[in-house]
């Protein structure tokens, strides 16, 4: 535990980490469950976000343990487990962002489609988690007399201890920023290509526009419904004959034809939403004919994921640079900011996931509301239908009883 931080500062960091990590876990579970069990969410553009979410979940577990690890002692199993998890999952988002940038390069400059990109996923998965797993395991078995174990107290949680601080830079931050810089170069190259094709790719970078290549489709459907009334089955032949004499035969089989045609175009209305939410809906004929729309959407998710990565790693890198320049001091605002952004990785990735799955989220919300809520109007209509059914059944029974009595009197005469 660093002596320069007060107990109150530690308490603030612990509460903040656990609160934000709890919200991130909810977002991560939403990603995992919807992707695994809903076909509306399990589309190619969400696949890499799904894979990266497992790393976010591991990092949230580290943040939930928080200072319990350092407080248990550097040699404790809890501290060593927390340090192992932190080393394993801290850089995973950066590695996945690099893989996404490679995909963008393949899409823009090698004309890869989503099927070809999918064939690379298992290689990315092994590379991202395997590259982080090797040093994470090795660090568990290294210990010296002068520095002790590699995993130990590191202000926020157990990670690489201050005595082994150079390993944080050499094994994590250097590789992470090299990957980020390569990704930035790729994004600049892709950005120039997007700019040249800006007319066809209008709306590509708008996160509120789920599918900038969507086409307006009009369909005509013909439905024929044929129904035939069924006469009730009565046990007594004589009663059945009397009942049939009283039946109203004016009703017969019928058919209904339903046709849905193209509606006349209405005059465009003035949008009432803010400009950022005004999503262009014109057909991207040029993009559909010239470009692979799915692959471009895939690339846009990678770009949004990269933005979320920068939000996470820039404050942490500034904090690390300050620690190198002032090794004897601990800056509480920078450490607090690092705790916030690391704990919010799951929330940021969930925001990217939902931004690219807006229609699926709306369908899920509507389905949940319809299951749990019945409007007063629907409840009233249901009660009215039920009451009419009871009344009809009661009248039918009275009519049958009357017919049966009449038939009995006729036979008695």
JSON list of N, CA and C in Angstrom, two decimals, residues 77-155:
[
{"chain": "A", "resi": 77, "resn": "UNK", "atom": "N", "xyz": [-2.11, -16.09, -1.76]},
{"chain": "A", "resi": 77, "resn": "UNK", "atom": "CA", "xyz": [-2.71, -16.62, -3.00]},
{"chain": "A", "resi": 77, "resn": "UNK", "atom": "C", "xyz": [-3.63, -15.61, -3.68]},
{"chain": "A", "resi": 78, "resn": "UNK", "atom": "N", "xyz": [-4.37, -14.80, -2.87]},
{"chain": "A", "resi": 78, "resn": "UNK", "atom": "CA", "xyz": [-5.28, -13.82, -3.47]},
{"chain": "A", "resi": 78, "resn": "UNK", "atom": "C", "xyz": [-4.52, -12.78, -4.27]},
{"chain": "A", "resi": 79, "resn": "UNK", "atom": "N", "xyz": [-3.42, -12.28, -3.71]},
{"chain": "A", "resi": 79, "resn": "UNK", "atom": "CA", "xyz": [-2.63, -11.26, -4.41]},
{"chain": "A", "resi": 79, "resn": "UNK", "atom": "C", "xyz": [-2.00, -11.85, -5.67]},
{"chain": "A", "resi": 80, "resn": "UNK", "atom": "N", "xyz": [-1.48, -13.06, -5.59]},
{"chain": "A", "resi": 80, "resn": "UNK", "atom": "CA", "xyz": [-0.86, -13.68, -6.76]},
{"chain": "A", "resi": 80, "resn": "UNK", "atom": "C", "xyz": [-1.89, -13.97, -7.85]},
{"chain": "A", "resi": 81, "resn": "UNK", "atom": "N", "xyz": [-3.10, -14.39, -7.44]},
{"chain": "A", "resi": 81, "resn": "UNK", "atom": "CA", "xyz": [-4.17, -14.62, -8.42]},
{"chain": "A", "resi": 81, "resn": "UNK", "atom": "C", "xyz": [-4.58, -13.32, -9.08]},
{"chain": "A", "resi": 82, "resn": "UNK", "atom": "N", "xyz": [-4.72, -12.27, -8.28]},
{"chain": "A", "resi": 82, "resn": "UNK", "atom": "CA", "xyz": [-5.12, -10.98, -8.83]},
{"chain": "A", "resi": 82, "resn": "UNK", "atom": "C", "xyz": [-4.05, -10.44, -9.79]},
{"chain": "A", "resi": 83, "resn": "UNK", "atom": "N", "xyz": [-2.76, -10.59, -9.41]},
{"chain": "A", "resi": 83, "resn": "UNK", "atom": "CA", "xyz": [-1.69, -10.13, -10.30]},
{"chain": "A", "resi": 83, "resn": "UNK", "atom": "C", "xyz": [-1.67, -10.91, -11.60]},
{"chain": "A", "resi": 84, "resn": "UNK", "atom": "N", "xyz": [-1.89, -12.22, -11.52]},
{"chain": "A", "resi": 84, "resn": "UNK", "atom": "CA", "xyz": [-1.95, -13.06, -12.72]},
{"chain": "A", "resi": 84, "resn": "UNK", "atom": "C", "xyz": [-3.08, -12.62, -13.64]},
{"chain": "A", "resi": 85, "resn": "UNK", "atom": "N", "xyz": [-4.26, -12.40, -13.09]},
{"chain": "A", "resi": 85, "resn": "UNK", "atom": "CA", "xyz": [-5.41, -11.98, -13.89]},
{"chain": "A", "resi": 85, "resn": "UNK", "atom": "C", "xyz": [-5.19, -10.60, -14.51]},
{"chain": "A", "resi": 86, "resn": "UNK", "atom": "N", "xyz": [-4.58, -9.69, -13.75]},
{"chain": "A", "resi": 86, "resn": "UNK", "atom": "CA", "xyz": [-4.34, -8.35, -14.27]},
{"chain": "A", "resi": 86, "resn": "UNK", "atom": "C", "xyz": [-3.37, -8.39, -15.45]},
{"chain": "A", "resi": 87, "resn": "UNK", "atom": "N", "xyz": [-2.28, -9.14, -15.31]},
{"chain": "A", "resi": 87, "resn": "UNK", "atom": "CA", "xyz": [-1.32, -9.24, -16.40]},
{"chain": "A", "resi": 87, "resn": "UNK", "atom": "C", "xyz": [-1.91, -9.92, -17.63]},
{"chain": "A", "resi": 88, "resn": "UNK", "atom": "N", "xyz": [-2.79, -10.89, -17.39]},
{"chain": "A", "resi": 88, "resn": "UNK", "atom": "CA", "xyz": [-3.39, -11.65, -18.49]},
{"chain": "A", "resi": 88, "resn": "UNK", "atom": "C", "xyz": [-4.38, -10.81, -19.30]},
{"chain": "A", "resi": 89, "resn": "UNK", "atom": "N", "xyz": [-5.17, -9.98, -18.62]},
{"chain": "A", "resi": 89, "resn": "UNK", "atom": "CA", "xyz": [-6.28, -9.32, -19.30]},
{"chain": "A", "resi": 89, "resn": "UNK", "atom": "C", "xyz": [-6.10, -7.82, -19.55]},
{"chain": "A", "resi": 90, "resn": "UNK", "atom": "N", "xyz": [-5.07, -7.20, -18.97]},
{"chain": "A", "resi": 90, "resn": "UNK", "atom": "CA", "xyz": [-4.92, -5.75, -19.15]},
{"chain": "A", "resi": 90, "resn": "UNK", "atom": "C", "xyz": [-4.70, -5.37, -20.61]},
{"chain": "A", "resi": 91, "resn": "UNK", "atom": "N", "xyz": [-3.87, -6.12, -21.31]},
{"chain": "A", "resi": 91, "resn": "UNK", "atom": "CA", "xyz": [-3.54, -5.74, -22.68]},
{"chain": "A", "resi": 91, "resn": "UNK", "atom": "C", "xyz": [-4.39, -6.37, -23.76]},
{"chain": "A", "resi": 92, "resn": "UNK", "atom": "N", "xyz": [-5.37, -7.19, -23.36]},
{"chain": "A", "resi": 92, "resn": "UNK", "atom": "CA", "xyz": [-6.15, -7.94, -24.35]},
{"chain": "A", "resi": 92, "resn": "UNK", "atom": "C", "xyz": [-6.92, -7.02, -25.28]},
{"chain": "A", "resi": 93, "resn": "UNK", "atom": "N", "xyz": [-7.50, -5.95, -24.75]},
{"chain": "A", "resi": 93, "resn": "UNK", "atom": "CA", "xyz": [-8.24, -5.03, -25.60]},
{"chain": "A", "resi": 93, "resn": "UNK", "atom": "C", "xyz": [-7.35, -4.40, -26.66]},
{"chain": "A", "resi": 94, "resn": "UNK", "atom": "N", "xyz": [-6.11, -4.08, -26.28]},
{"chain": "A", "resi": 94, "resn": "UNK", "atom": "CA", "xyz": [-5.18, -3.50, -27.26]},
{"chain": "A", "resi": 94, "resn": "UNK", "atom": "C", "xyz": [-4.84, -4.51, -28.35]},
{"chain": "A", "resi": 95, "resn": "UNK", "atom": "N", "xyz": [-4.67, -5.77, -27.98]},
{"chain": "A", "resi": 95, "resn": "UNK", "atom": "CA", "xyz": [-4.36, -6.79, -28.97]},
{"chain": "A", "resi": 95, "resn": "UNK", "atom": "C", "xyz": [-5.53, -7.01, -29.91]},
{"chain": "A", "resi": 96, "resn": "UNK", "atom": "N", "xyz": [-6.74, -7.01, -29.37]},
{"chain": "A", "resi": 96, "resn": "UNK", "atom": "CA", "xyz": [-7.92, -7.18, -30.22]},
{"chain": "A", "resi": 96, "resn": "UNK", "atom": "C", "xyz": [-8.10, -5.97, -31.15]},
{"chain": "A", "resi": 97, "resn": "UNK", "atom": "N", "xyz": [-7.80, -4.77, -30.63]},
{"chain": "A", "resi": 97, "resn": "UNK", "atom": "CA", "xyz": [-7.89, -3.59, -31.49]},
{"chain": "A", "resi": 97, "resn": "UNK", "atom": "C", "xyz": [-6.89, -3.67, -32.63]},
{"chain": "A", "resi": 98, "resn": "UNK", "atom": "N", "xyz": [-5.71, -4.21, -32.36]},
{"chain": "A", "resi": 98, "resn": "UNK", "atom": "CA", "xyz": [-4.72, -4.40, -33.42]},
{"chain": "A", "resi": 98, "resn": "UNK", "atom": "C", "xyz": [-5.24, -5.39, -34.46]},
{"chain": "A", "resi": 99, "resn": "UNK", "atom": "N", "xyz": [-5.83, -6.49, -34.00]},
{"chain": "A", "resi": 99, "resn": "UNK", "atom": "CA", "xyz": [-6.39, -7.47, -34.94]},
{"chain": "A", "resi": 99, "resn": "UNK", "atom": "C", "xyz": [-7.50, -6.86, -35.78]},
{"chain": "A", "resi": 100, "resn": "UNK", "atom": "N", "xyz": [-8.33, -6.02, -35.17]},
{"chain": "A", "resi": 100, "resn": "UNK", "atom": "CA", "xyz": [-9.38, -5.35, -35.92]},
{"chain": "A", "resi": 100, "resn": "UNK", "atom": "C", "xyz": [-8.80, -4.41, -36.96]},
{"chain": "A", "resi": 101, "resn": "UNK", "atom": "N", "xyz": [-7.70, -3.73, -36.60]},
{"chain": "A", "resi": 101, "resn": "UNK", "atom": "CA", "xyz": [-7.04, -2.85, -37.57]},
{"chain": "A", "resi": 101, "resn": "UNK", "atom": "C", "xyz": [-6.48, -3.65, -38.74]},
{"chain": "A", "resi": 102, "resn": "UNK", "atom": "N", "xyz": [-5.94, -4.83, -38.45]},
{"chain": "A", "resi": 102, "resn": "UNK", "atom": "CA", "xyz": [-5.48, -5.71, -39.53]},
{"chain": "A", "resi": 102, "resn": "UNK", "atom": "C", "xyz": [-6.64, -6.08, -40.44]},
{"chain": "A", "resi": 103, "resn": "UNK", "atom": "N", "xyz": [-7.80, -6.36, -39.84]},
{"chain": "A", "resi": 103, "resn": "UNK", "atom": "CA", "xyz": [-8.98, -6.66, -40.64]},
{"chain": "A", "resi": 103, "resn": "UNK", "atom": "C", "xyz": [-9.37, -5.49, -41.54]},
{"chain": "A", "resi": 104, "resn": "UNK", "atom": "N", "xyz": [-9.26, -4.28, -41.00]},
{"chain": "A", "resi": 104, "resn": "UNK", "atom": "CA", "xyz": [-9.58, -3.10, -41.81]},
{"chain": "A", "resi": 104, "resn": "UNK", "atom": "C", "xyz": [-8.64, -3.00, -43.01]},
{"chain": "A", "resi": 105, "resn": "UNK", "atom": "N", "xyz": [-7.37, -3.26, -42.77]},
{"chain": "A", "resi": 105, "resn": "UNK", "atom": "CA", "xyz": [-6.41, -3.25, -43.88]},
{"chain": "A", "resi": 105, "resn": "UNK", "atom": "C", "xyz": [-6.81, -4.29, -44.92]},
{"chain": "A", "resi": 106, "resn": "UNK", "atom": "N", "xyz": [-7.19, -5.46, -44.47]},
{"chain": "A", "resi": 106, "resn": "UNK", "atom": "CA", "xyz": [-7.56, -6.52, -45.42]},
{"chain": "A", "resi": 106, "resn": "UNK", "atom": "C", "xyz": [-8.84, -6.16, -46.17]},
{"chain": "A", "resi": 107, "resn": "UNK", "atom": "N", "xyz": [-9.76, -5.47, -45.51]},
{"chain": "A", "resi": 107, "resn": "UNK", "atom": "CA", "xyz": [-11.01, -5.09, -46.15]},
{"chain": "A", "resi": 107, "resn": "UNK", "atom": "C", "xyz": [-10.79, -4.01, -47.20]},
{"chain": "A", "resi": 108, "resn": "UNK", "atom": "N", "xyz": [-10.04, -2.97, -46.82]},
{"chain": "A", "resi": 108, "resn": "UNK", "atom": "CA", "xyz": [-9.90, -1.81, -47.70]},
{"chain": "A", "resi": 108, "resn": "UNK", "atom": "C", "xyz": [-8.90, -2.04, -48.82]},
{"chain": "A", "resi": 109, "resn": "UNK", "atom": "N", "xyz": [-7.85, -2.79, -48.53]},
{"chain": "A", "resi": 109, "resn": "UNK", "atom": "CA", "xyz": [-6.75, -2.86, -49.49]},
{"chain": "A", "resi": 109, "resn": "UNK", "atom": "C", "xyz": [-6.49, -4.26, -50.04]},
{"chain": "A", "resi": 110, "resn": "UNK", "atom": "N", "xyz": [-7.18, -5.28, -49.50]},
{"chain": "A", "resi": 110, "resn": "UNK", "atom": "CA", "xyz": [-7.04, -6.63, -50.03]},
{"chain": "A", "resi": 110, "resn": "UNK", "atom": "C", "xyz": [-8.39, -7.24, -50.41]},
{"chain": "A", "resi": 111, "resn": "UNK", "atom": "N", "xyz": [-9.44, -6.43, -50.31]},
{"chain": "A", "resi": 111, "resn": "UNK", "atom": "CA", "xyz": [-10.79, -6.82, -50.75]},
{"chain": "A", "resi": 111, "resn": "UNK", "atom": "C", "xyz": [-11.28, -8.09, -50.06]},
{"chain": "A", "resi": 112, "resn": "UNK", "atom": "N", "xyz": [-10.99, -8.24, -48.77]},
{"chain": "A", "resi": 112, "resn": "UNK", "atom": "CA", "xyz": [-11.51, -9.38, -48.02]},
{"chain": "A", "resi": 112, "resn": "UNK", "atom": "C", "xyz": [-12.99, -9.17, -47.74]},
{"chain": "A", "resi": 113, "resn": "UNK", "atom": "N", "xyz": [-13.73, -10.27, -47.70]},
{"chain": "A", "resi": 113, "resn": "UNK", "atom": "CA", "xyz": [-15.13, -10.20, -47.29]},
{"chain": "A", "resi": 113, "resn": "UNK", "atom": "C", "xyz": [-15.26, -10.80, -45.89]},
{"chain": "A", "resi": 114, "resn": "UNK", "atom": "N", "xyz": [-16.48, -10.78, -45.34]},
{"chain": "A", "resi": 114, "resn": "UNK", "atom": "CA", "xyz": [-16.68, -11.23, -43.96]},
{"chain": "A", "resi": 114, "resn": "UNK", "atom": "C", "xyz": [-16.40, -12.72, -43.79]},
{"chain": "A", "resi": 115, "resn": "UNK", "atom": "N", "xyz": [-16.64, -13.50, -44.81]},
{"chain": "A", "resi": 115, "resn": "UNK", "atom": "CA", "xyz": [-16.34, -14.93, -44.71]},
{"chain": "A", "resi": 115, "resn": "UNK", "atom": "C", "xyz": [-14.85, -15.17, -44.58]},
{"chain": "A", "resi": 116, "resn": "UNK", "atom": "N", "xyz": [-14.05, -14.43, -45.33]},
{"chain": "A", "resi": 116, "resn": "UNK", "atom": "CA", "xyz": [-12.60, -14.56, -45.24]},
{"chain": "A", "resi": 116, "resn": "UNK", "atom": "C", "xyz": [-12.09, -14.06, -43.89]},
{"chain": "A", "resi": 117, "resn": "UNK", "atom": "N", "xyz": [-12.70, -12.99, -43.38]},
{"chain": "A", "resi": 117, "resn": "UNK", "atom": "CA", "xyz": [-12.29, -12.48, -42.07]},
{"chain": "A", "resi": 117, "resn": "UNK", "atom": "C", "xyz": [-12.62, -13.47, -40.97]},
{"chain": "A", "resi": 118, "resn": "UNK", "atom": "N", "xyz": [-13.74, -14.14, -41.10]},
{"chain": "A", "resi": 118, "resn": "UNK", "atom": "CA", "xyz": [-14.13, -15.12, -40.08]},
{"chain": "A", "resi": 118, "resn": "UNK", "atom": "C", "xyz": [-13.10, -16.24, -39.98]},
{"chain": "A", "resi": 119, "resn": "UNK", "atom": "N", "xyz": [-12.48, -16.59, -41.08]},
{"chain": "A", "resi": 119, "resn": "UNK", "atom": "CA", "xyz": [-11.48, -17.64, -41.05]},
{"chain": "A", "resi": 119, "resn": "UNK", "atom": "C", "xyz": [-10.24, -17.28, -40.25]},
{"chain": "A", "resi": 120, "resn": "UNK", "atom": "N", "xyz": [-10.06, -15.97, -39.97]},
{"chain": "A", "resi": 120, "resn": "UNK", "atom": "CA", "xyz": [-8.91, -15.52, -39.19]},
{"chain": "A", "resi": 120, "resn": "UNK", "atom": "C", "xyz": [-9.20, -15.44, -37.70]},
{"chain": "A", "resi": 121, "resn": "UNK", "atom": "N", "xyz": [-10.45, -15.58, -37.30]},
{"chain": "A", "resi": 121, "resn": "UNK", "atom": "CA", "xyz": [-10.82, -15.34, -35.90]},
{"chain": "A", "resi": 121, "resn": "UNK", "atom": "C", "xyz": [-10.10, -16.27, -34.93]},
{"chain": "A", "resi": 122, "resn": "UNK", "atom": "N", "xyz": [-10.04, -17.55, -35.26]},
{"chain": "A", "resi": 122, "resn": "UNK", "atom": "CA", "xyz": [-9.40, -18.48, -34.32]},
{"chain": "A", "resi": 122, "resn": "UNK", "atom": "C", "xyz": [-7.92, -18.18, -34.16]},
{"chain": "A", "resi": 123, "resn": "UNK", "atom": "N", "xyz": [-7.27, -17.68, -35.22]},
{"chain": "A", "resi": 123, "resn": "UNK", "atom": "CA", "xyz": [-5.87, -17.29, -35.12]},
{"chain": "A", "resi": 123, "resn": "UNK", "atom": "C", "xyz": [-5.73, -16.06, -34.22]},
{"chain": "A", "resi": 124, "resn": "UNK", "atom": "N", "xyz": [-6.63, -15.11, -34.38]},
{"chain": "A", "resi": 124, "resn": "UNK", "atom": "CA", "xyz": [-6.60, -13.93, -33.52]},
{"chain": "A", "resi": 124, "resn": "UNK", "atom": "C", "xyz": [-6.82, -14.31, -32.05]},
{"chain": "A", "resi": 125, "resn": "UNK", "atom": "N", "xyz": [-7.76, -15.21, -31.82]},
{"chain": "A", "resi": 125, "resn": "UNK", "atom": "CA", "xyz": [-8.08, -15.60, -30.45]},
{"chain": "A", "resi": 125, "resn": "UNK", "atom": "C", "xyz": [-6.86, -16.22, -29.76]},
{"chain": "A", "resi": 126, "resn": "UNK", "atom": "N", "xyz": [-6.20, -17.14, -30.45]},
{"chain": "A", "resi": 126, "resn": "UNK", "atom": "CA", "xyz": [-5.01, -17.78, -29.89]},
{"chain": "A", "resi": 126, "resn": "UNK", "atom": "C", "xyz": [-3.89, -16.76, -29.69]},
{"chain": "A", "resi": 127, "resn": "UNK", "atom": "N", "xyz": [-3.71, -15.86, -30.65]},
{"chain": "A", "resi": 127, "resn": "UNK", "atom": "CA", "xyz": [-2.64, -14.88, -30.56]},
{"chain": "A", "resi": 127, "resn": "UNK", "atom": "C", "xyz": [-2.87, -13.89, -29.41]},
{"chain": "A", "resi": 128, "resn": "UNK", "atom": "N", "xyz": [-4.09, -13.37, -29.30]},
{"chain": "A", "resi": 128, "resn": "UNK", "atom": "CA", "xyz": [-4.37, -12.34, -28.28]},
{"chain": "A", "resi": 128, "resn": "UNK", "atom": "C", "xyz": [-4.24, -12.89, -26.87]},
{"chain": "A", "resi": 129, "resn": "UNK", "atom": "N", "xyz": [-4.93, -13.99, -26.60]},
{"chain": "A", "resi": 129, "resn": "UNK", "atom": "CA", "xyz": [-4.90, -14.54, -25.25]},
{"chain": "A", "resi": 129, "resn": "UNK", "atom": "C", "xyz": [-3.63, -15.34, -24.99]},
{"chain": "A", "resi": 130, "resn": "UNK", "atom": "N", "xyz": [-3.08, -15.99, -26.01]},
{"chain": "A", "resi": 130, "resn": "UNK", "atom": "CA", "xyz": [-1.84, -16.74, -25.83]},
{"chain": "A", "resi": 130, "resn": "UNK", "atom": "C", "xyz": [-0.66, -15.84, -25.58]},
{"chain": "A", "resi": 131, "resn": "UNK", "atom": "N", "xyz": [-0.59, -14.70, -26.28]},
{"chain": "A", "resi": 131, "resn": "UNK", "atom": "CA", "xyz": [0.51, -13.77, -26.11]},
{"chain": "A", "resi": 131, "resn": "UNK", "atom": "C", "xyz": [0.53, -13.20, -24.69]},
{"chain": "A", "resi": 132, "resn": "UNK", "atom": "N", "xyz": [-0.65, -12.99, -24.12]},
{"chain": "A", "resi": 132, "resn": "UNK", "atom": "CA", "xyz": [-0.72, -12.48, -22.74]},
{"chain": "A", "resi": 132, "resn": "UNK", "atom": "C", "xyz": [-0.56, -13.59, -21.70]},
{"chain": "A", "resi": 133, "resn": "UNK", "atom": "N", "xyz": [-0.92, -14.82, -22.06]},
{"chain": "A", "resi": 133, "resn": "UNK", "atom": "CA", "xyz": [-0.88, -15.91, -21.09]},
{"chain": "A", "resi": 133, "resn": "UNK", "atom": "C", "xyz": [0.55, -16.32, -20.74]},
{"chain": "A", "resi": 134, "resn": "UNK", "atom": "N", "xyz": [1.45, -16.33, -21.71]},
{"chain": "A", "resi": 134, "resn": "UNK", "atom": "CA", "xyz": [2.82, -16.82, -21.48]},
{"chain": "A", "resi": 134, "resn": "UNK", "atom": "C", "xyz": [3.54, -16.02, -20.39]},
{"chain": "A", "resi": 135, "resn": "UNK", "atom": "N", "xyz": [3.68, -14.68, -20.48]},
{"chain": "A", "resi": 135, "resn": "UNK", "atom": "CA", "xyz": [4.35, -13.97, -19.38]},
{"chain": "A", "resi": 135, "resn": "UNK", "atom": "C", "xyz": [3.57, -14.01, -18.07]},
{"chain": "A", "resi": 136, "resn": "UNK", "atom": "N", "xyz": [2.24, -14.10, -18.15]},
{"chain": "A", "resi": 136, "resn": "UNK", "atom": "CA", "xyz": [1.44, -14.14, -16.92]},
{"chain": "A", "resi": 136, "resn": "UNK", "atom": "C", "xyz": [1.77, -15.36, -16.09]},
{"chain": "A", "resi": 137, "resn": "UNK", "atom": "N", "xyz": [1.98, -16.50, -16.75]},
{"chain": "A", "resi": 137, "resn": "UNK", "atom": "CA", "xyz": [2.34, -17.72, -16.03]},
{"chain": "A", "resi": 137, "resn": "UNK", "atom": "C", "xyz": [3.79, -17.67, -15.55]},
{"chain": "A", "resi": 138, "resn": "UNK", "atom": "N", "xyz": [4.70, -17.19, -16.38]},
{"chain": "A", "resi": 138, "resn": "UNK", "atom": "CA", "xyz": [6.12, -17.14, -16.02]},
{"chain": "A", "resi": 138, "resn": "UNK", "atom": "C", "xyz": [6.34, -16.28, -14.77]},
{"chain": "A", "resi": 139, "resn": "UNK", "atom": "N", "xyz": [5.62, -15.17, -14.67]},
{"chain": "A", "resi": 139, "resn": "UNK", "atom": "CA", "xyz": [5.80, -14.26, -13.55]},
{"chain": "A", "resi": 139, "resn": "UNK", "atom": "C", "xyz": [5.45, -14.92, -12.21]},
{"chain": "A", "resi": 140, "resn": "UNK", "atom": "N", "xyz": [4.60, -15.93, -12.23]},
{"chain": "A", "resi": 140, "resn": "UNK", "atom": "CA", "xyz": [4.23, -16.60, -10.99]},
{"chain": "A", "resi": 140, "resn": "UNK", "atom": "C", "xyz": [5.41, -17.30, -10.32]},
{"chain": "A", "resi": 141, "resn": "UNK", "atom": "N", "xyz": [6.43, -17.67, -11.09]},
{"chain": "A", "resi": 141, "resn": "UNK", "atom": "CA", "xyz": [7.51, -18.51, -10.58]},
{"chain": "A", "resi": 141, "resn": "UNK", "atom": "C", "xyz": [8.83, -17.75, -10.42]},
{"chain": "A", "resi": 142, "resn": "UNK", "atom": "N", "xyz": [8.84, -16.45, -10.64]},
{"chain": "A", "resi": 142, "resn": "UNK", "atom": "CA", "xyz": [10.06, -15.66, -10.51]},
{"chain": "A", "resi": 142, "resn": "UNK", "atom": "C", "xyz": [10.05, -14.93, -9.17]},
{"chain": "A", "resi": 143, "resn": "UNK", "atom": "N", "xyz": [11.16, -15.07, -8.46]},
{"chain": "A", "resi": 143, "resn": "UNK", "atom": "CA", "xyz": [11.32, -14.40, -7.16]},
{"chain": "A", "resi": 143, "resn": "UNK", "atom": "C", "xyz": [12.80, -14.22, -6.89]},
{"chain": "A", "resi": 144, "resn": "UNK", "atom": "N", "xyz": [13.19, -13.02, -6.45]},
{"chain": "A", "resi": 144, "resn": "UNK", "atom": "CA", "xyz": [14.58, -12.73, -6.10]},
{"chain": "A", "resi": 144, "resn": "UNK", "atom": "C", "xyz": [14.63, -12.22, -4.66]},
{"chain": "A", "resi": 145, "resn": "UNK", "atom": "N", "xyz": [15.85, -12.28, -4.08]},
{"chain": "A", "resi": 145, "resn": "UNK", "atom": "CA", "xyz": [16.00, -11.81, -2.70]},
{"chain": "A", "resi": 145, "resn": "UNK", "atom": "C", "xyz": [15.84, -10.30, -2.60]},
{"chain": "A", "resi": 146, "resn": "UNK", "atom": "N", "xyz": [16.33, -9.60, -3.59]},
{"chain": "A", "resi": 146, "resn": "UNK", "atom": "CA", "xyz": [16.29, -8.13, -3.54]},
{"chain": "A", "resi": 146, "resn": "UNK", "atom": "C", "xyz": [14.91, -7.56, -3.87]},
{"chain": "A", "resi": 147, "resn": "UNK", "atom": "N", "xyz": [14.23, -8.15, -4.81]},
{"chain": "A", "resi": 147, "resn": "UNK", "atom": "CA", "xyz": [12.96, -7.59, -5.28]},
{"chain": "A", "resi": 147, "resn": "UNK", "atom": "C", "xyz": [11.74, -8.40, -4.87]},
{"chain": "A", "resi": 148, "resn": "UNK", "atom": "N", "xyz": [11.94, -9.61, -4.46]},
{"chain": "A", "resi": 148, "resn": "UNK", "atom": "CA", "xyz": [10.83, -10.46, -4.10]},
{"chain": "A", "resi": 148, "resn": "UNK", "atom": "C", "xyz": [10.10, -10.98, -5.34]},
{"chain": "A", "resi": 149, "resn": "UNK", "atom": "N", "xyz": [8.83, -11.32, -5.17]},
{"chain": "A", "resi": 149, "resn": "UNK", "atom": "CA", "xyz": [8.03, -11.81, -6.29]},
{"chain": "A", "resi": 149, "resn": "UNK", "atom": "C", "xyz": [7.65, -10.68, -7.23]},
{"chain": "A", "resi": 150, "resn": "UNK", "atom": "N", "xyz": [7.42, -11.06, -8.47]},
{"chain": "A", "resi": 150, "resn": "UNK", "atom": "CA", "xyz": [7.03, -10.04, -9.46]},
{"chain": "A", "resi": 150, "resn": "UNK", "atom": "C", "xyz": [5.65, -9.49, -9.14]},
{"chain": "A", "resi": 151, "resn": "UNK", "atom": "N", "xyz": [4.71, -10.35, -8.84]},
{"chain": "A", "resi": 151, "resn": "UNK", "atom": "CA", "xyz": [3.37, -9.88, -8.50]},
{"chain": "A", "resi": 151, "resn": "UNK", "atom": "C", "xyz": [3.34, -9.39, -7.06]},
{"chain": "A", "resi": 152, "resn": "UNK", "atom": "N", "xyz": [2.84, -8.16, -6.92]},
{"chain": "A", "resi": 152, "resn": "UNK", "atom": "CA", "xyz": [2.73, -7.56, -5.59]},
{"chain": "A", "resi": 152, "resn": "UNK", "atom": "C", "xyz": [1.82, -6.35, -5.64]},
{"chain": "A", "resi": 153, "resn": "UNK", "atom": "N", "xyz": [1.77, -5.61, -4.55]},
{"chain": "A", "resi": 153, "resn": "UNK", "atom": "CA", "xyz": [0.91, -4.44, -4.47]},
{"chain": "A", "resi": 153, "resn": "UNK", "atom": "C", "xyz": [1.29, -3.39, -5.49]},
{"chain": "A", "resi": 154, "resn": "UNK", "atom": "N", "xyz": [0.29, -2.85, -6.20]},
{"chain": "A", "resi": 154, "resn": "UNK", "atom": "CA", "xyz": [0.54, -1.84, -7.25]},
{"chain": "A", "resi": 154, "resn": "UNK", "atom": "C", "xyz": [-0.51, -0.74, -7.19]},
{"chain": "A", "resi": 155, "resn": "UNK", "atom": "N", "xyz": [-0.76, -0.21, -6.01]},
{"chain": "A", "resi": 155, "resn": "UNK", "atom": "CA", "xyz": [-1.67, 0.90, -5.74]},
{"chain": "A", "resi": 155, "resn": "UNK", "atom": "C", "xyz": [-3.13, 0.52, -5.97]}
]
